[in-house]
CSV table of C-alpha atoms and ligand atoms in Angstrom, one decimal:
chain,number,residue,atom,x,y,z
Z,208,MET,CA,6.8,24.0,-27.9
Z,209,ASP,CA,10.0,23.8,-25.8
Z,210,LYS,CA,10.9,20.8,-23.6
Z,211,GLN,CA,9.6,22.4,-20.4
Z,212,GLN,CA,6.3,23.4,-22.0
Z,213,GLU,CA,5.9,19.9,-23.3
Z,214,LEU,CA,6.7,18.3,-20.0
Z,215,THR,CA,4.4,20.6,-18.1
Z,216,ARG,CA,1.4,20.1,-20.4
Z,217,CYS,CA,-1.3,18.8,-18.1
Z,218,SER,CA,-4.9,17.8,-18.8
Z,219,VAL,CA,-6.2,18.7,-15.3
Z,220,ASP,CA,-4.4,22.0,-15.0
Z,221,LYS,CA,-6.0,24.3,-12.4
Z,222,LYS,CA,-8.6,21.7,-11.4
Z,223,CYS,CA,-6.2,19.5,-9.4
Z,224,GLY,CA,-4.5,22.2,-7.3
Z,225,GLY,CA,-1.3,20.2,-6.8
Z,226,CYS,CA,1.0,22.2,-9.1
Z,227,ARG,CA,1.0,25.8,-7.9
Z,228,TYR,CA,3.8,26.8,-10.3
Z,229,ARG,CA,2.9,24.9,-13.4
Z,230,ASN,CA,3.2,27.8,-15.8
Z,231,ILE,CA,6.3,29.3,-14.2
Z,232,SER,CA,9.8,28.4,-15.3
Z,233,TYR,CA,11.8,26.3,-12.8
Z,234,GLU,CA,14.3,29.1,-12.4
Z,235,GLU,CA,11.5,31.5,-11.5
Z,236,GLN,CA,10.0,29.0,-9.0
Z,237,LEU,CA,13.3,28.8,-7.3
Z,238,SER,CA,13.6,32.5,-7.0
Z,239,ILE,CA,10.0,32.8,-5.6
Z,240,LYS,CA,10.9,30.2,-2.9
Z,241,GLN,CA,14.2,32.0,-2.2
Z,242,HIS,CA,12.3,35.2,-1.7
Z,243,GLN,CA,9.8,33.5,0.7
Z,244,GLU,CA,12.7,32.0,2.7
Z,245,GLU,CA,14.4,35.4,3.0
Z,246,THR,CA,11.2,37.2,3.9
Z,247,LEU,CA,10.6,34.9,6.8
Z,248,LEU,CA,14.0,33.8,7.9
Z,249,SER,CA,16.5,36.6,7.2
Z,250,PRO,CA,15.7,38.1,10.7
Z,251,PHE,CA,17.5,35.1,12.0
Z,252,GLY,CA,20.5,35.0,9.7
Z,253,ARG,CA,21.7,34.9,6.1
Z,254,VAL,CA,19.7,32.5,3.9
Z,255,ARG,CA,21.9,30.5,1.5
Z,256,SER,CA,20.8,30.0,-2.1
Z,257,ILE,CA,18.2,27.3,-2.6
Z,258,ILE,CA,19.4,24.0,-4.0
Z,259,GLY,CA,17.2,23.1,-6.9
Z,260,MET,CA,16.8,19.9,-9.0
Z,261,GLU,CA,18.5,19.1,-12.3
Z,262,ARG,CA,15.4,17.3,-13.6
Z,263,PRO,CA,12.4,18.7,-11.6
Z,264,TYR,CA,9.9,16.1,-12.9
Z,265,TYR,CA,8.6,12.7,-11.9
Z,266,TYR,CA,10.3,12.9,-8.6
Z,267,ARG,CA,7.6,11.6,-6.3
Z,268,ASN,CA,8.3,8.1,-5.1
Z,269,LYS,CA,5.0,7.9,-3.4
Z,270,VAL,CA,1.7,8.3,-5.3
Z,271,GLN,CA,-1.8,8.2,-3.8
Z,272,ALA,CA,-5.1,8.3,-5.6
Z,273,VAL,CA,-8.7,8.2,-4.7
Z,274,PHE,CA,-11.3,6.1,-6.7
Z,275,GLY,CA,-14.6,7.3,-8.1
Z,276,TYR,CA,-17.0,6.2,-10.8
Z,277,ASP,CA,-18.0,7.8,-14.1
Z,278,TYR,CA,-21.7,6.8,-14.2
Z,279,ARG,CA,-22.2,8.2,-17.7
Z,280,ARG,CA,-19.3,6.2,-19.3
Z,281,ARG,CA,-19.6,3.4,-16.8
Z,282,ARG,CA,-16.0,3.2,-15.8
Z,283,THR,CA,-13.8,3.6,-12.7
Z,284,LEU,CA,-11.8,6.7,-12.3
Z,285,SER,CA,-8.9,7.7,-10.1
Z,286,GLY,CA,-7.5,11.0,-9.2
Z,287,VAL,CA,-7.2,13.5,-6.4
Z,288,PHE,CA,-9.6,15.3,-4.2
Z,289,GLN,CA,-9.9,19.0,-5.2
Z,290,SER,CA,-8.8,20.9,-2.1
Z,291,ASN,CA,-11.5,23.6,-2.2
Z,292,SER,CA,-14.6,21.7,-3.4
Z,293,GLY,CA,-13.8,18.2,-2.0
Z,294,ARG,CA,-14.7,16.8,-5.4
Z,295,MET,CA,-12.6,14.2,-7.2
Z,296,VAL,CA,-10.6,15.3,-10.2
Z,297,PRO,CA,-9.6,12.4,-12.4
Z,298,VAL,CA,-5.9,12.2,-13.1
Z,299,ASP,CA,-4.3,9.8,-15.6
Z,300,LYS,CA,-0.8,11.1,-15.4
Z,301,CYS,CA,1.0,13.7,-13.4
Z,302,LEU,CA,4.3,15.4,-14.2
Z,303,LEU,CA,5.4,15.1,-10.5
Z,304,ASP,CA,4.6,11.4,-10.0
Z,305,ASP,CA,6.8,8.4,-10.6
Z,306,GLU,CA,5.7,7.2,-14.0
Z,307,THR,CA,5.6,3.5,-13.0
Z,308,ALA,CA,3.3,4.4,-10.1
Z,309,ASP,CA,0.9,6.3,-12.4
Z,310,ALA,CA,0.8,3.4,-14.9
Z,311,ILE,CA,0.0,0.9,-12.1
Z,312,ILE,CA,-2.9,3.1,-10.9
Z,313,LEU,CA,-4.3,3.1,-14.4
Z,314,THR,CA,-4.1,-0.7,-14.6
Z,315,VAL,CA,-5.9,-1.0,-11.2
Z,316,ARG,CA,-8.7,1.2,-12.6
Z,317,ARG,CA,-9.1,-1.0,-15.6
Z,318,LEU,CA,-9.0,-4.2,-13.4
Z,319,CYS,CA,-11.7,-2.8,-11.2
Z,320,ASP,CA,-14.0,-2.6,-14.2
Z,321,SER,CA,-13.1,-6.0,-15.5
Z,322,PHE,CA,-13.5,-7.6,-12.0
Z,323,LYS,CA,-16.8,-5.6,-11.5
Z,324,LEU,CA,-15.4,-4.1,-8.4
Z,325,ALA,CA,-17.3,-0.8,-8.0
Z,326,PRO,CA,-15.3,1.9,-6.2
Z,327,PHE,CA,-16.4,3.0,-2.7
Z,328,ASP,CA,-19.1,5.6,-2.8
Z,329,LYS,CA,-19.2,7.6,0.4
Z,330,ARG,CA,-22.7,8.9,-0.2
Z,331,ASN,CA,-24.3,5.5,0.3
Z,332,GLY,CA,-21.4,3.5,1.7
Z,333,SER,CA,-21.5,1.0,-1.2
Z,334,GLY,CA,-18.6,-0.3,-3.3
Z,335,PHE,CA,-15.1,-1.5,-2.5
Z,336,LEU,CA,-11.9,0.4,-3.3
Z,337,ARG,CA,-11.3,3.8,-1.8
Z,338,HIS,CA,-7.7,4.6,-2.4
Z,339,ILE,CA,-4.4,3.3,-3.8
Z,340,LEU,CA,-0.9,4.0,-2.6
Z,341,VAL,CA,2.1,3.1,-4.7
Z,342,ARG,CA,5.6,3.5,-3.4
Z,343,ARG,CA,8.8,2.8,-5.5
Z,344,GLY,CA,12.3,2.6,-4.2
Z,345,PHE,CA,14.2,4.7,-6.8
Z,346,MET,CA,17.5,2.9,-6.1
Z,347,SER,CA,16.2,-0.6,-5.3
Z,348,GLY,CA,13.4,-0.6,-8.0
Z,349,GLU,CA,11.1,-2.3,-5.5
Z,350,VAL,CA,7.4,-1.4,-5.8
Z,351,MET,CA,4.7,-1.6,-3.2
Z,352,VAL,CA,1.0,-1.3,-4.0
Z,353,VAL,CA,-1.4,-0.8,-1.2
Z,354,LEU,CA,-5.1,-1.2,-2.1
Z,355,VAL,CA,-7.3,0.5,0.4
Z,356,SER,CA,-10.9,-0.6,0.7
Z,357,ALA,CA,-13.9,0.3,2.9
Z,358,VAL,CA,-14.8,-3.2,3.8
Z,359,PRO,CA,-12.6,-6.3,4.5
Z,360,ALA,CA,-14.0,-8.8,2.0
Z,361,PHE,CA,-12.0,-8.6,-1.2
Z,362,PRO,CA,-13.8,-10.6,-3.9
Z,363,SER,CA,-11.5,-12.6,-6.3
Z,364,LYS,CA,-8.4,-11.1,-4.6
Z,365,ARG,CA,-6.1,-13.8,-5.9
Z,366,ASN,CA,-7.0,-13.3,-9.5
Z,367,PHE,CA,-7.0,-9.5,-9.1
Z,368,VAL,CA,-3.4,-9.6,-7.7
Z,369,ARG,CA,-2.3,-12.1,-10.4
Z,370,ALA,CA,-3.7,-9.9,-13.2
Z,371,LEU,CA,-2.0,-6.8,-11.6
Z,372,LEU,CA,1.4,-8.6,-11.4
Z,373,GLN,CA,1.1,-9.8,-14.9
Z,374,ALA,CA,0.6,-6.3,-16.1
Z,375,HIS,CA,3.4,-4.9,-13.9
Z,376,PRO,CA,6.0,-7.6,-13.1
Z,377,GLN,CA,8.1,-4.9,-11.3
Z,378,ILE,CA,5.7,-4.9,-8.4
Z,379,THR,CA,7.4,-6.6,-5.4
Z,380,THR,CA,4.6,-6.5,-2.8
Z,381,VAL,CA,0.8,-6.0,-2.7
Z,382,VAL,CA,-1.0,-5.1,0.5
Z,383,HIS,CA,-4.7,-4.9,1.2
Z,384,ASN,CA,-5.6,-2.2,3.8
Z,385,VAL,CA,-9.1,-1.7,5.2
Z,386,ASN,CA,-10.2,1.8,6.1
Z,387,PRO,CA,-13.9,1.9,7.1
Z,388,TYR,CA,-13.8,5.3,8.7
Z,389,GLU,CA,-14.9,8.7,7.5
Z,390,THR,CA,-11.5,10.2,7.6
Z,391,GLU,CA,-9.0,12.3,5.7
Z,392,LEU,CA,-6.4,9.6,6.4
Z,393,VAL,CA,-5.7,7.2,3.5
Z,394,LEU,CA,-4.8,4.1,5.5
Z,395,GLY,CA,-6.8,2.3,8.1
Z,396,GLU,CA,-5.4,0.2,10.9
Z,397,HIS,CA,-5.8,-3.3,9.4
Z,398,SER,CA,-3.6,-4.6,6.7
Z,399,GLU,CA,-3.2,-8.0,5.0
Z,400,VAL,CA,-0.2,-8.8,2.8
Z,401,LEU,CA,-1.5,-10.3,-0.5
Z,402,TYR,CA,1.9,-10.7,-2.2
Z,403,GLY,CA,5.6,-10.3,-1.3
Z,404,LYS,CA,7.0,-9.0,2.0
Z,405,GLY,CA,4.5,-6.2,2.8
Z,406,VAL,CA,7.4,-3.6,2.8
Z,407,ILE,CA,9.9,-2.3,0.3
Z,408,GLU,CA,13.5,-1.5,0.7
Z,409,ASP,CA,15.5,1.4,-0.7
Z,410,THR,CA,19.0,2.9,-0.5
Z,411,LEU,CA,19.6,6.4,0.7
Z,412,CYS,CA,23.1,7.9,1.2
Z,413,GLY,CA,24.5,4.4,0.9
Z,414,MET,CA,22.4,2.9,3.6
Z,415,SER,CA,19.5,0.5,3.1
Z,416,PHE,CA,16.1,1.2,4.5
Z,417,ARG,CA,12.9,-0.8,5.0
Z,418,ILE,CA,9.7,1.1,4.5
Z,419,SER,CA,6.2,0.0,5.6
Z,420,PRO,CA,3.0,1.3,4.0
Z,421,ALA,CA,2.3,3.8,6.9
Z,422,SER,CA,5.9,4.9,7.6
Z,423,PHE,CA,7.1,8.3,6.7
Z,424,TYR,CA,9.7,8.3,3.9
Z,425,GLN,CA,10.7,11.4,2.1
Z,426,VAL,CA,8.9,11.6,-1.2
Z,427,ASN,CA,11.8,13.1,-3.3
Z,428,PRO,CA,14.8,10.7,-2.7
Z,429,VAL,CA,17.1,12.7,-5.0
Z,430,GLN,CA,16.8,15.9,-3.0
Z,431,CYS,CA,16.5,14.0,0.2
Z,432,GLU,CA,20.1,12.9,-0.1
Z,433,THR,CA,21.2,16.6,-0.5
Z,434,LEU,CA,19.0,17.6,2.5
Z,435,TYR,CA,20.4,14.8,4.8
Z,436,GLN,CA,24.0,15.6,3.7
Z,437,THR,CA,23.4,19.2,4.6
Z,438,ALA,CA,22.0,18.3,8.0
Z,439,LEU,CA,25.0,16.0,8.7
Z,440,LEU,CA,27.4,18.7,7.7
Z,441,PHE,CA,25.7,21.1,10.1
Z,442,ALA,CA,25.8,18.6,12.9
Z,443,ALA,CA,29.6,18.5,12.5
Z,444,LEU,CA,29.9,15.2,14.3
Z,445,THR,CA,33.4,14.1,15.5
Z,446,GLY,CA,32.6,10.6,16.9
Z,447,GLU,CA,32.3,11.9,20.5
Z,448,GLU,CA,28.7,13.2,20.6
Z,449,THR,CA,25.5,11.9,22.0
Z,450,VAL,CA,22.8,12.8,19.5
Z,451,LEU,CA,19.0,13.0,19.6
Z,452,ASP,CA,17.1,12.4,16.4
Z,453,ALA,CA,13.7,13.8,17.2
Z,454,TYR,CA,10.7,13.0,14.9
Z,455,CYS,CA,13.0,10.3,13.4
Z,456,GLY,CA,10.6,8.4,11.2
Z,457,THR,CA,12.2,5.2,10.0
Z,458,GLY,CA,15.5,6.4,11.5
Z,459,THR,CA,17.1,7.7,8.3
Z,460,ILE,CA,18.9,10.7,9.5
Z,461,GLY,CA,19.8,9.2,12.9
Z,462,LEU,CA,21.3,6.1,11.2
Z,463,LEU,CA,23.5,8.2,9.0
Z,464,ALA,CA,24.5,10.4,12.0
Z,465,ALA,CA,25.4,7.2,14.1
Z,466,LYS,CA,28.3,6.5,11.8
Z,467,GLN,CA,29.9,9.8,12.9
Z,468,ALA,CA,28.7,10.0,16.6
Z,469,LYS,CA,29.2,8.1,19.8
Z,470,GLN,CA,25.6,7.3,20.3
Z,471,VAL,CA,22.2,8.3,18.8
Z,472,ILE,CA,18.7,8.1,20.3
Z,473,GLY,CA,15.8,8.3,17.8
Z,474,VAL,CA,12.3,9.2,19.0
Z,475,GLU,CA,9.2,8.7,16.9
Z,476,LEU,CA,5.4,8.6,17.5
Z,477,ASN,CA,4.4,6.2,14.7
Z,478,ARG,CA,4.8,2.6,15.9
Z,479,ASP,CA,5.3,1.1,12.5
Z,480,ALA,CA,8.0,3.7,11.7
Z,481,VAL,CA,9.8,2.8,15.0
Z,482,ARG,CA,9.7,-0.9,14.1
Z,483,ASP,CA,11.1,0.0,10.7
Z,484,ALA,CA,13.8,2.1,12.3
Z,485,MET,CA,14.9,-0.8,14.6
Z,486,GLU,CA,15.0,-3.1,11.6
Z,487,ASN,CA,17.0,-0.5,9.6
Z,488,ALA,CA,19.6,-0.3,12.4
Z,489,LYS,CA,20.0,-4.1,12.3
Z,490,ARG,CA,20.2,-4.4,8.6
Z,491,ASN,CA,22.9,-1.7,8.4
Z,492,GLY,CA,24.9,-3.1,11.3
Z,493,VAL,CA,24.5,0.1,13.3
Z,494,LYS,CA,24.9,-0.8,17.0
Z,495,ASN,CA,25.1,2.7,18.6
Z,496,ILE,CA,21.5,3.8,18.0
Z,497,TYR,CA,18.4,3.2,20.1
Z,498,PHE,CA,14.8,4.0,19.2
Z,499,TYR,CA,11.9,5.1,21.5
Z,500,GLY,CA,8.3,5.1,20.5
Z,501,GLY,CA,6.5,8.2,21.9
Z,502,ASP,CA,6.1,11.9,21.8
Z,503,ALA,CA,9.3,13.8,21.1
Z,504,GLY,CA,8.4,16.6,23.6
Z,505,GLU,CA,7.6,14.1,26.4
Z,506,TYR,CA,10.8,12.2,25.7
Z,507,ILE,CA,13.2,15.1,25.9
Z,508,GLU,CA,11.4,16.6,29.0
Z,509,THR,CA,12.0,13.3,30.8
Z,510,ALA,CA,15.6,13.3,29.6
Z,511,VAL,CA,16.1,16.8,31.1
Z,512,GLN,CA,14.6,15.7,34.4
Z,513,GLU,CA,16.8,12.7,34.6
Z,514,GLY,CA,19.9,14.8,33.8
Z,515,THR,CA,20.6,13.2,30.4
Z,516,ARG,CA,22.4,15.5,28.0
Z,517,PHE,CA,22.6,15.5,24.3
Z,518,ASP,CA,25.4,17.3,22.5
Z,519,VAL,CA,23.5,17.6,19.3
Z,520,VAL,CA,19.7,17.6,18.6
Z,521,LEU,CA,18.5,16.8,15.1
Z,522,THR,CA,14.9,17.6,14.7
Z,523,ASP,CA,12.6,17.1,11.7
Z,524,PRO,CA,9.0,17.7,12.9
Z,525,PRO,CA,5.9,17.5,10.7
Z,526,ARG,CA,4.3,20.7,9.3
Z,527,ALA,CA,2.9,21.8,12.7
Z,528,GLY,CA,6.5,22.3,13.8
Z,529,ALA,CA,8.1,21.3,17.2
Z,530,SER,CA,5.9,21.5,20.3
Z,531,VAL,CA,6.5,24.1,23.0
Z,532,PRO,CA,7.4,21.4,25.6
Z,533,PHE,CA,10.0,20.1,23.1
Z,534,LEU,CA,11.5,23.5,22.5
Z,535,ARG,CA,11.4,24.4,26.2
Z,536,ALA,CA,13.2,21.2,27.1
Z,537,VAL,CA,15.9,21.8,24.4
Z,538,CYS,CA,16.5,25.2,25.9
Z,539,ARG,CA,16.9,23.7,29.4
Z,540,MET,CA,19.2,21.0,28.2
Z,541,LYS,CA,21.3,23.4,26.1
Z,542,PRO,CA,22.7,21.0,23.4
Z,543,LYS,CA,25.7,22.6,21.6
Z,544,ARG,CA,24.0,22.4,18.3
Z,545,VAL,CA,20.4,22.0,17.0
Z,546,VAL,CA,19.9,21.0,13.4
Z,547,TYR,CA,16.3,21.8,12.5
Z,548,ILE,CA,14.9,20.4,9.3
Z,549,SER,CA,11.5,21.9,8.4
Z,550,CYS,CA,8.9,21.5,5.7
Z,551,ASN,CA,6.9,24.6,6.8
Z,552,LEU,CA,8.4,28.1,6.8
Z,553,GLN,CA,5.8,29.6,9.1
Z,554,THR,CA,6.3,27.1,11.9
Z,555,LEU,CA,10.1,27.1,11.4
Z,556,ALA,CA,10.1,30.9,11.8
Z,557,ARG,CA,8.0,30.6,14.9
Z,558,ASP,CA,10.3,27.9,16.4
Z,559,LEU,CA,13.5,29.9,15.4
Z,560,ARG,CA,12.1,32.9,17.3
Z,561,TYR,CA,11.6,30.7,20.4
Z,562,LEU,CA,15.1,29.3,20.2
Z,563,THR,CA,16.9,32.5,19.3
Z,564,GLN,CA,15.2,34.3,22.2
Z,565,ARG,CA,16.6,31.8,24.6
Z,566,GLY,CA,20.3,31.7,23.7
Z,567,TYR,CA,20.5,30.1,20.3
Z,568,LYS,CA,21.8,31.7,17.2
Z,569,ALA,CA,21.0,30.6,13.6
Z,570,LYS,CA,24.4,29.9,12.0
Z,571,ALA,CA,23.3,28.6,8.7
Z,572,ILE,CA,20.0,28.4,6.8
Z,573,GLN,CA,19.9,26.2,3.7
Z,574,PRO,CA,16.7,25.8,1.6
Z,575,VAL,CA,16.4,22.7,-0.5
Z,576,ASP,CA,13.7,22.4,-3.2
Z,577,MET,CA,12.2,19.0,-2.4
Z,578,PHE,CA,8.9,19.7,-4.1
Z,579,PRO,CA,9.3,21.4,-7.5
Z,580,TYR,CA,6.1,22.9,-9.1
Z,581,THR,CA,4.4,23.0,-5.7
Z,582,LYS,CA,4.5,25.8,-3.1
Z,583,HIS,CA,6.3,23.7,-0.5
Z,584,VAL,CA,9.8,24.4,0.6
Z,585,GLU,CA,12.2,22.5,2.8
Z,586,THR,CA,14.9,24.1,5.0
Z,587,ALA,CA,17.8,22.9,7.0
Z,588,CYS,CA,18.9,25.2,9.7
Z,589,LEU,CA,21.9,25.1,12.1
Z,590,LEU,CA,21.6,26.7,15.5
Z,591,SER,CA,24.2,26.9,18.1
Z,592,ARG,CA,24.4,28.6,21.5
Z,593,SER,CA,25.6,32.2,21.3
Z,594,ASP,CA,27.0,31.9,24.9
Z,595,MET,CA,29.3,29.1,23.8
Z,596,ASN,CA,32.1,29.1,21.4
Z,597,PHE,CA,31.6,26.5,18.6
G,265,SAH,N1,13.2,12.4,10.0
G,265,SAH,C1,12.4,11.5,9.3
G,265,SAH,C2,10.9,11.8,9.4
G,265,SAH,C3,10.4,13.2,9.4
G,265,SAH,S1,8.7,13.4,9.2
G,265,SAH,C4,12.8,11.5,7.8
G,265,SAH,O1,13.5,12.4,7.3
G,265,SAH,O2,12.4,10.5,7.2
G,265,SAH,C5,8.1,13.7,10.8
G,265,SAH,C6,7.9,12.5,11.6
G,265,SAH,O3,7.5,12.9,12.9
G,265,SAH,C7,6.9,11.5,11.2
G,265,SAH,O4,7.5,10.2,11.1
G,265,SAH,C8,5.8,11.5,12.3
G,265,SAH,O5,5.2,10.2,12.5
G,265,SAH,C9,6.6,11.9,13.4
G,265,SAH,N2,5.8,12.6,14.5
G,265,SAH,C10,4.7,13.4,14.5
G,265,SAH,N3,4.4,13.9,15.7
G,265,SAH,C11,5.3,13.4,16.5
G,265,SAH,C12,5.5,13.6,17.9
G,265,SAH,N4,4.7,14.3,18.6
G,265,SAH,N5,6.6,13.0,18.5
G,265,SAH,C13,7.4,12.2,17.8
G,265,SAH,N6,7.3,12.0,16.5
G,265,SAH,C14,6.2,12.6,15.8
């Protein structure tokens, strides 16, 4: 068995549904993704060669699991929901997950049994733990464990946390989150910090970032640096520009851009992420950046009405892509350059069509493989106005 086969051996192959390309060599995966990119995006411009990973395993810095119970063997299980049946597939170890995170999840399983904490059972609403979320800062080494329960009362929580920390001294914070709702979302609104600061820090492209349980943070930090560097290269900032970082999350890209621009405004819907973004500006001593909590489309529409102009718009929307009001306002404002970062080829192609029909031209398209062994692709795209000479 060669190294790749050994690494990709998986006990829940096919059942879990996470690894679309498990039996395909990494080179082949890259060429499949390249082909998909070219099929959808070549009408807009030349697609550069996809940037792959040197070690395409254990790259996820965020691991989530759902809890269930094996009634026959009388023990707690954890794993993932099977996408087609909605049933739980027990997972002990995953070739994509951070190994520390997987080990912590196994310990929590064991502790649930020894503390007699039955997992939540949605059929009758009994039990306690629903999910676990573990995040590790790859550079900082800080580890956050979020235990998500259906009800607020956490029996023997002090002893539970003590036992967890004893088994994994690298854990820097433990948070208890309550999610009583019938929902696809892992986290509920209410959280209590049981140990540590309730957040972790990590370093990306030489800057330090604070990450809360609910904030978005790219799951593959190694490739994320490449992606951000590409986006900044495309933005070609000289120190004179006013920049909009739309869908800015915890402010990562905007903060990096601020070092090379006159001023940056970040807009983000998630309040926790905005709070993190402000804190991140402070901790990195960045003074020429401002953050707004709200919808990116509404923000830029108002900016256009007020006559505000951005020279460069960086946009990194979720899978649904940018909203029409957002794109419409961009076309009315006419920034010199738009750098569009996308995690969904279909919505990227749709939005590129909109922008290119209204005066923009795709000048560079760079795919980056952020999610090896899965079907997902990430793309950074530079657009500039064809009626202006840049
Ligand atoms: N640029 C950031 C985050 C990208 S993820 C990074 O690289 O880390 C997309 C972000 O868009 C998420 O943080 C999500 O909360 C935010 N978001 C979703 N819908 C939004 C909207 N309508 N307006 C503004 N932000 C939105």
